[in-house]
Amino acid sequence: MQDDIGTLLRSFLNNVLRRQTQRRIRDFGGYEIGKRRKLDVIDAIAGDAADFLCTYLDIKANGRPATREGVAFAIAQALRNVSDELAYRLTSRQDEAWSVVCESVAVFLEGGMEFDRKPYDGSLTARSDYNGWKSWETIVNGERPKGKWRHAWKEKPGDDFIGFDGDACMGRIFRIDLTGFDERWYWLVAADGSPRLGWPAAGYEASARSAACRVERIYFALVAGEGRVVIG
């Protein structure tokens, strides 16, 4: 079980850290090794990661529920330990460099916190008011993605896709093949620093189609400047 949780933690970190905007990654890594790094961006990156982890994992510190602020602080501390050389390698999106960073953050978090999966409540099969969405916001059976979706890693085709609206990245969907998570497709909306207008940045759906449609709904709403309206 702990091995599964460790794998899940690392998968979450990999996705939430790598989906940061190129501007944030460049500020974190610098323009040369150790040059022009803007370390104040670390708090924003850590905050995004903490939001995602706290949404899908039960996290405890010293036997008590960890706060979102506490998780963000720990992630920020781990990121500040990343060397100048390694940070700069992230700017060119090197897979090996990202793996090292995600592993170092995970090990740092595991040193002071305990992680577990939040219990599955059966909500994915509910007809309405499920998964954090109201009945009028659910993805209907006939709805299909409008953008272009392709494998995130050409060399490793699998259950991991990135969606594009022309040249603009809309977001990412992926499935984690672990017991109890087979029917969950996680989604992430691409972040560019713009106001969220009440829309969540991440979540999960019961299928790849639904997850892709969810990303597109939020993406196009943000492009149009439309905020989320929730009544009741």
mmCIF file of C-alpha atoms in Angstrom:
data_model
loop_
_atom_site.group_PDB
_atom_site.id
_atom_site.type_symbol
_atom_site.label_atom_id
_atom_site.label_comp_id
_atom_site.label_asym_id
_atom_site.label_seq_id
_atom_site.Cartn_x
_atom_site.Cartn_y
_atom_site.Cartn_z
ATOM 1 C CA MET A 1 0.000 0.000 0.000
ATOM 2 C CA GLN A 2 2.723 2.469 0.915
ATOM 3 C CA ASP A 3 4.488 1.725 -2.365
ATOM 4 C CA ASP A 4 1.240 2.588 -4.177
ATOM 5 C CA ILE A 5 0.884 5.816 -2.207
ATOM 6 C CA GLY A 6 4.476 6.729 -2.963
ATOM 7 C CA THR A 7 3.877 6.144 -6.674
ATOM 8 C CA LEU A 8 0.697 8.211 -6.568
ATOM 9 C CA LEU A 9 2.437 11.057 -4.719
ATOM 10 C CA ARG A 10 5.242 11.140 -7.280
ATOM 11 C CA SER A 11 2.791 11.017 -10.199
ATOM 12 C CA PHE A 12 0.857 13.950 -8.759
ATOM 13 C CA LEU A 13 4.029 15.948 -8.164
ATOM 14 C CA ASN A 14 5.270 15.214 -11.671
ATOM 15 C CA ASN A 15 2.066 16.482 -13.241
ATOM 16 C CA VAL A 16 1.459 19.536 -11.089
ATOM 17 C CA LEU A 17 5.072 20.734 -11.189
ATOM 18 C CA ARG A 18 5.567 20.155 -14.895
ATOM 19 C CA ARG A 19 2.358 21.966 -15.831
ATOM 20 C CA GLN A 20 3.710 25.256 -14.494
ATOM 21 C CA THR A 21 4.063 27.964 -17.110
ATOM 22 C CA GLN A 22 7.330 28.274 -18.967
ATOM 23 C CA ARG A 23 7.729 31.728 -17.427
ATOM 24 C CA ARG A 24 7.586 30.309 -13.908
ATOM 25 C CA ILE A 25 9.992 27.521 -14.775
ATOM 26 C CA ARG A 26 12.410 30.005 -16.340
ATOM 27 C CA ASP A 27 12.192 32.251 -13.260
ATOM 28 C CA PHE A 28 12.906 29.245 -11.057
ATOM 29 C CA GLY A 29 15.740 27.878 -13.195
ATOM 30 C CA GLY A 30 17.373 31.077 -14.374
ATOM 31 C CA TYR A 31 18.862 32.092 -17.714
ATOM 32 C CA GLU A 32 22.213 30.505 -16.986
ATOM 33 C CA ILE A 33 23.305 28.224 -14.180
ATOM 34 C CA GLY A 34 22.720 30.247 -11.032
ATOM 35 C CA LYS A 35 22.023 33.449 -12.977
ATOM 36 C CA ARG A 36 18.899 35.633 -12.796
ATOM 37 C CA ARG A 37 16.893 33.167 -10.745
ATOM 38 C CA LYS A 38 13.734 34.632 -9.171
ATOM 39 C CA LEU A 39 13.177 32.439 -6.153
ATOM 40 C CA ASP A 40 10.041 34.298 -5.070
ATOM 41 C CA VAL A 41 8.205 32.234 -7.708
ATOM 42 C CA ILE A 42 8.712 29.155 -5.512
ATOM 43 C CA ASP A 43 5.792 30.052 -3.244
ATOM 44 C CA ALA A 44 3.385 30.190 -6.192
ATOM 45 C CA ILE A 45 4.598 26.839 -7.529
ATOM 46 C CA ALA A 46 4.392 25.265 -4.071
ATOM 47 C CA GLY A 47 0.882 26.655 -3.577
ATOM 48 C CA ASP A 48 -0.366 25.042 -6.809
ATOM 49 C CA ALA A 49 1.205 21.719 -5.836
ATOM 50 C CA ALA A 50 -0.258 21.835 -2.319
ATOM 51 C CA ASP A 51 -3.753 22.568 -3.660
ATOM 52 C CA PHE A 52 -3.576 19.519 -5.906
ATOM 53 C CA LEU A 53 -2.132 17.162 -3.293
ATOM 54 C CA CYS A 54 -4.608 18.233 -0.609
ATOM 55 C CA THR A 55 -7.515 17.718 -3.003
ATOM 56 C CA TYR A 56 -6.761 14.064 -3.670
ATOM 57 C CA LEU A 57 -4.729 12.832 -0.706
ATOM 58 C CA ASP A 58 -5.259 12.653 3.046
ATOM 59 C CA ILE A 59 -2.093 14.198 4.471
ATOM 60 C CA LYS A 60 -1.058 14.110 8.112
ATOM 61 C CA ALA A 61 1.839 15.642 10.029
ATOM 62 C CA ASN A 62 2.644 14.320 13.495
ATOM 63 C CA GLY A 63 -0.569 12.307 13.421
ATOM 64 C CA ARG A 64 -2.793 15.320 12.758
ATOM 65 C CA PRO A 65 -4.335 16.541 9.477
ATOM 66 C CA ALA A 66 -1.888 18.748 7.626
ATOM 67 C CA THR A 67 -3.020 22.168 6.463
ATOM 68 C CA ARG A 68 -2.731 23.337 2.890
ATOM 69 C CA GLU A 69 -0.355 26.066 4.119
ATOM 70 C CA GLY A 70 1.808 23.494 5.894
ATOM 71 C CA VAL A 71 2.057 21.315 2.791
ATOM 72 C CA ALA A 72 2.875 24.339 0.630
ATOM 73 C CA PHE A 73 5.584 25.438 3.071
ATOM 74 C CA ALA A 74 7.181 21.973 2.991
ATOM 75 C CA ILE A 75 7.127 21.840 -0.811
ATOM 76 C CA ALA A 76 8.658 25.312 -0.984
ATOM 77 C CA GLN A 77 11.447 24.246 1.364
ATOM 78 C CA ALA A 78 12.168 21.221 -0.809
ATOM 79 C CA LEU A 79 12.273 23.359 -3.963
ATOM 80 C CA ARG A 80 14.699 25.783 -2.317
ATOM 81 C CA ASN A 81 17.047 22.852 -1.826
ATOM 82 C CA VAL A 82 17.245 22.252 -5.595
ATOM 83 C CA SER A 83 20.702 23.143 -6.859
ATOM 84 C CA ASP A 84 21.296 25.912 -9.407
ATOM 85 C CA GLU A 85 22.504 23.403 -11.981
ATOM 86 C CA LEU A 86 19.496 21.108 -11.605
ATOM 87 C CA ALA A 87 17.061 24.034 -11.609
ATOM 88 C CA TYR A 88 18.525 25.340 -14.864
ATOM 89 C CA ARG A 89 18.139 21.926 -16.497
ATOM 90 C CA LEU A 90 14.382 22.141 -15.885
ATOM 91 C CA THR A 91 14.110 25.069 -18.285
ATOM 92 C CA SER A 92 14.789 22.759 -21.221
ATOM 93 C CA ARG A 93 12.178 20.295 -19.941
ATOM 94 C CA GLN A 94 14.669 17.473 -19.431
ATOM 95 C CA ASP A 95 12.763 14.389 -18.261
ATOM 96 C CA GLU A 96 15.631 13.159 -16.115
ATOM 97 C CA ALA A 97 15.934 16.508 -14.345
ATOM 98 C CA TRP A 98 12.216 16.621 -13.616
ATOM 99 C CA SER A 99 12.319 13.071 -12.256
ATOM 100 C CA VAL A 100 15.132 14.015 -9.874
ATOM 101 C CA VAL A 101 13.284 17.109 -8.642
ATOM 102 C CA CYS A 102 9.991 15.262 -8.132
ATOM 103 C CA GLU A 103 11.783 12.478 -6.284
ATOM 104 C CA SER A 104 13.605 14.931 -4.028
ATOM 105 C CA VAL A 105 10.379 16.771 -3.182
ATOM 106 C CA ALA A 106 8.558 13.491 -2.507
ATOM 107 C CA VAL A 107 11.323 12.224 -0.203
ATOM 108 C CA PHE A 108 11.357 15.558 1.640
ATOM 109 C CA LEU A 109 7.578 15.424 2.164
ATOM 110 C CA GLU A 110 7.635 11.777 3.235
ATOM 111 C CA GLY A 111 10.227 12.639 5.875
ATOM 112 C CA GLY A 112 7.698 14.696 7.844
ATOM 113 C CA MET A 113 4.266 13.703 6.565
ATOM 114 C CA GLU A 114 2.083 10.649 6.025
ATOM 115 C CA PHE A 115 0.004 10.209 2.894
ATOM 116 C CA ASP A 116 -3.051 8.140 2.108
ATOM 117 C CA ARG A 117 -5.663 8.087 -0.622
ATOM 118 C CA LYS A 118 -8.933 9.795 0.109
ATOM 119 C CA PRO A 119 -11.702 7.177 0.268
ATOM 120 C CA TYR A 120 -13.678 6.641 -2.911
ATOM 121 C CA ASP A 121 -17.280 7.663 -2.286
ATOM 122 C CA GLY A 122 -18.860 6.233 -5.425
ATOM 123 C CA SER A 123 -19.548 9.716 -6.737
ATOM 124 C CA LEU A 124 -18.214 9.051 -10.223
ATOM 125 C CA THR A 125 -21.307 7.017 -11.050
ATOM 126 C CA ALA A 126 -23.801 9.464 -9.571
ATOM 127 C CA ARG A 127 -26.261 11.131 -11.959
ATOM 128 C CA SER A 128 -26.097 14.636 -10.562
ATOM 129 C CA ASP A 129 -24.296 16.909 -8.106
ATOM 130 C CA TYR A 130 -21.219 14.682 -8.204
ATOM 131 C CA ASN A 131 -17.508 15.161 -8.212
ATOM 132 C CA GLY A 132 -17.812 18.782 -7.141
ATOM 133 C CA TRP A 133 -20.005 19.733 -10.122
ATOM 134 C CA LYS A 134 -23.681 20.628 -10.112
ATOM 135 C CA SER A 135 -26.099 18.637 -12.276
ATOM 136 C CA TRP A 136 -26.152 21.283 -15.028
ATOM 137 C CA GLU A 137 -22.360 21.170 -15.211
ATOM 138 C CA THR A 138 -21.966 17.426 -15.805
ATOM 139 C CA ILE A 139 -20.541 16.070 -19.043
ATOM 140 C CA VAL A 140 -23.395 14.614 -21.086
ATOM 141 C CA ASN A 141 -23.149 11.314 -22.938
ATOM 142 C CA GLY A 142 -23.055 12.766 -26.445
ATOM 143 C CA GLU A 143 -20.466 15.443 -25.733
ATOM 144 C CA ARG A 144 -17.159 15.052 -27.547
ATOM 145 C CA PRO A 145 -13.847 16.944 -27.356
ATOM 146 C CA LYS A 146 -13.387 19.671 -29.977
ATOM 147 C CA GLY A 147 -9.638 20.210 -29.729
ATOM 148 C CA LYS A 148 -6.709 18.071 -30.801
ATOM 149 C CA TRP A 149 -5.492 15.588 -28.195
ATOM 150 C CA ARG A 150 -2.237 13.715 -28.522
ATOM 151 C CA HIS A 151 0.026 11.561 -26.380
ATOM 152 C CA ALA A 152 2.042 13.560 -23.863
ATOM 153 C CA TRP A 153 5.099 11.406 -24.560
ATOM 154 C CA LYS A 154 5.549 10.294 -28.160
ATOM 155 C CA GLU A 155 8.118 7.711 -27.119
ATOM 156 C CA LYS A 156 5.802 6.292 -24.433
ATOM 157 C CA PRO A 157 2.217 6.106 -25.763
ATOM 158 C CA GLY A 158 -0.212 5.449 -22.942
ATOM 159 C CA ASP A 159 -2.962 6.952 -20.823
ATOM 160 C CA ASP A 160 -1.538 10.470 -20.815
ATOM 161 C CA PHE A 161 -2.665 13.157 -23.269
ATOM 162 C CA ILE A 162 -2.248 16.894 -23.887
ATOM 163 C CA GLY A 163 -4.991 18.918 -25.600
ATOM 164 C CA PHE A 164 -4.448 21.814 -27.997
ATOM 165 C CA ASP A 165 -6.634 24.597 -29.368
ATOM 166 C CA GLY A 166 -4.559 25.448 -32.411
ATOM 167 C CA ASP A 167 -1.085 26.058 -30.960
ATOM 168 C CA ALA A 168 -2.360 26.847 -27.452
ATOM 169 C CA CYS A 169 -2.145 24.114 -24.824
ATOM 170 C CA MET A 170 -5.519 23.665 -23.095
ATOM 171 C CA GLY A 171 -4.492 21.111 -20.520
ATOM 172 C CA ARG A 172 -3.679 17.524 -19.775
ATOM 173 C CA ILE A 173 -5.510 14.317 -18.874
ATOM 174 C CA PHE A 174 -3.996 11.124 -17.514
ATOM 175 C CA ARG A 175 -4.939 7.867 -15.846
ATOM 176 C CA ILE A 176 -3.022 6.271 -12.986
ATOM 177 C CA ASP A 177 -3.237 2.487 -13.148
ATOM 178 C CA LEU A 178 -3.516 1.647 -9.451
ATOM 179 C CA THR A 179 -6.092 -0.488 -7.653
ATOM 180 C CA GLY A 180 -9.109 1.638 -6.857
ATOM 181 C CA PHE A 181 -8.194 4.308 -9.398
ATOM 182 C CA ASP A 182 -8.854 2.432 -12.654
ATOM 183 C CA GLU A 183 -11.884 4.535 -13.551
ATOM 184 C CA ARG A 184 -10.400 7.878 -12.650
ATOM 185 C CA TRP A 185 -9.012 10.145 -15.318
ATOM 186 C CA TYR A 186 -7.311 13.171 -13.783
ATOM 187 C CA TRP A 187 -7.313 16.472 -15.614
ATOM 188 C CA LEU A 188 -5.266 19.669 -15.359
ATOM 189 C CA VAL A 189 -6.084 22.965 -17.052
ATOM 190 C CA ALA A 190 -3.024 24.766 -18.421
ATOM 191 C CA ALA A 191 -2.065 27.667 -16.151
ATOM 192 C CA ASP A 192 -0.786 30.970 -17.539
ATOM 193 C CA GLY A 193 -1.169 33.110 -14.451
ATOM 194 C CA SER A 194 -4.573 34.511 -15.498
ATOM 195 C CA PRO A 195 -7.436 34.758 -12.951
ATOM 196 C CA ARG A 196 -9.250 31.449 -12.480
ATOM 197 C CA LEU A 197 -12.699 33.137 -12.344
ATOM 198 C CA GLY A 198 -13.957 30.518 -9.925
ATOM 199 C CA TRP A 199 -12.995 27.523 -12.077
ATOM 200 C CA PRO A 200 -10.930 24.706 -10.539
ATOM 201 C CA ALA A 201 -7.517 24.008 -12.052
ATOM 202 C CA ALA A 202 -7.659 20.246 -11.635
ATOM 203 C CA GLY A 203 -10.001 17.358 -10.945
ATOM 204 C CA TYR A 204 -11.017 13.930 -12.195
ATOM 205 C CA GLU A 205 -13.700 12.292 -14.329
ATOM 206 C CA ALA A 206 -14.824 8.756 -15.085
ATOM 207 C CA SER A 207 -13.406 8.558 -18.628
ATOM 208 C CA ALA A 208 -10.864 10.098 -20.951
ATOM 209 C CA ARG A 209 -13.660 11.635 -23.023
ATOM 210 C CA SER A 210 -15.241 13.284 -19.985
ATOM 211 C CA ALA A 211 -11.892 14.537 -18.703
ATOM 212 C CA ALA A 212 -10.994 16.056 -22.094
ATOM 213 C CA CYS A 213 -14.410 17.704 -22.340
ATOM 214 C CA ARG A 214 -14.023 19.102 -18.815
ATOM 215 C CA VAL A 215 -10.662 20.654 -19.692
ATOM 216 C CA GLU A 216 -12.103 22.200 -22.849
ATOM 217 C CA ARG A 217 -15.176 23.601 -21.090
ATOM 218 C CA ILE A 218 -13.032 25.373 -18.517
ATOM 219 C CA TYR A 219 -10.387 26.456 -21.020
ATOM 220 C CA PHE A 220 -12.901 28.052 -23.417
ATOM 221 C CA ALA A 221 -14.743 29.699 -20.514
ATOM 222 C CA LEU A 222 -11.477 31.260 -19.335
ATOM 223 C CA VAL A 223 -10.614 32.404 -22.868
ATOM 224 C CA ALA A 224 -14.037 34.062 -23.087
ATOM 225 C CA GLY A 225 -13.639 35.614 -19.642
ATOM 226 C CA GLU A 226 -16.649 33.714 -18.279
ATOM 227 C CA GLY A 227 -16.654 32.991 -14.551
ATOM 228 C CA ARG A 228 -18.190 29.913 -13.004
ATOM 229 C CA VAL A 229 -21.682 30.442 -11.607
ATOM 230 C CA VAL A 230 -22.770 28.062 -8.853
ATOM 231 C CA ILE A 231 -26.191 28.414 -7.273
ATOM 232 C CA GLY A 232 -27.024 26.539 -4.101
#
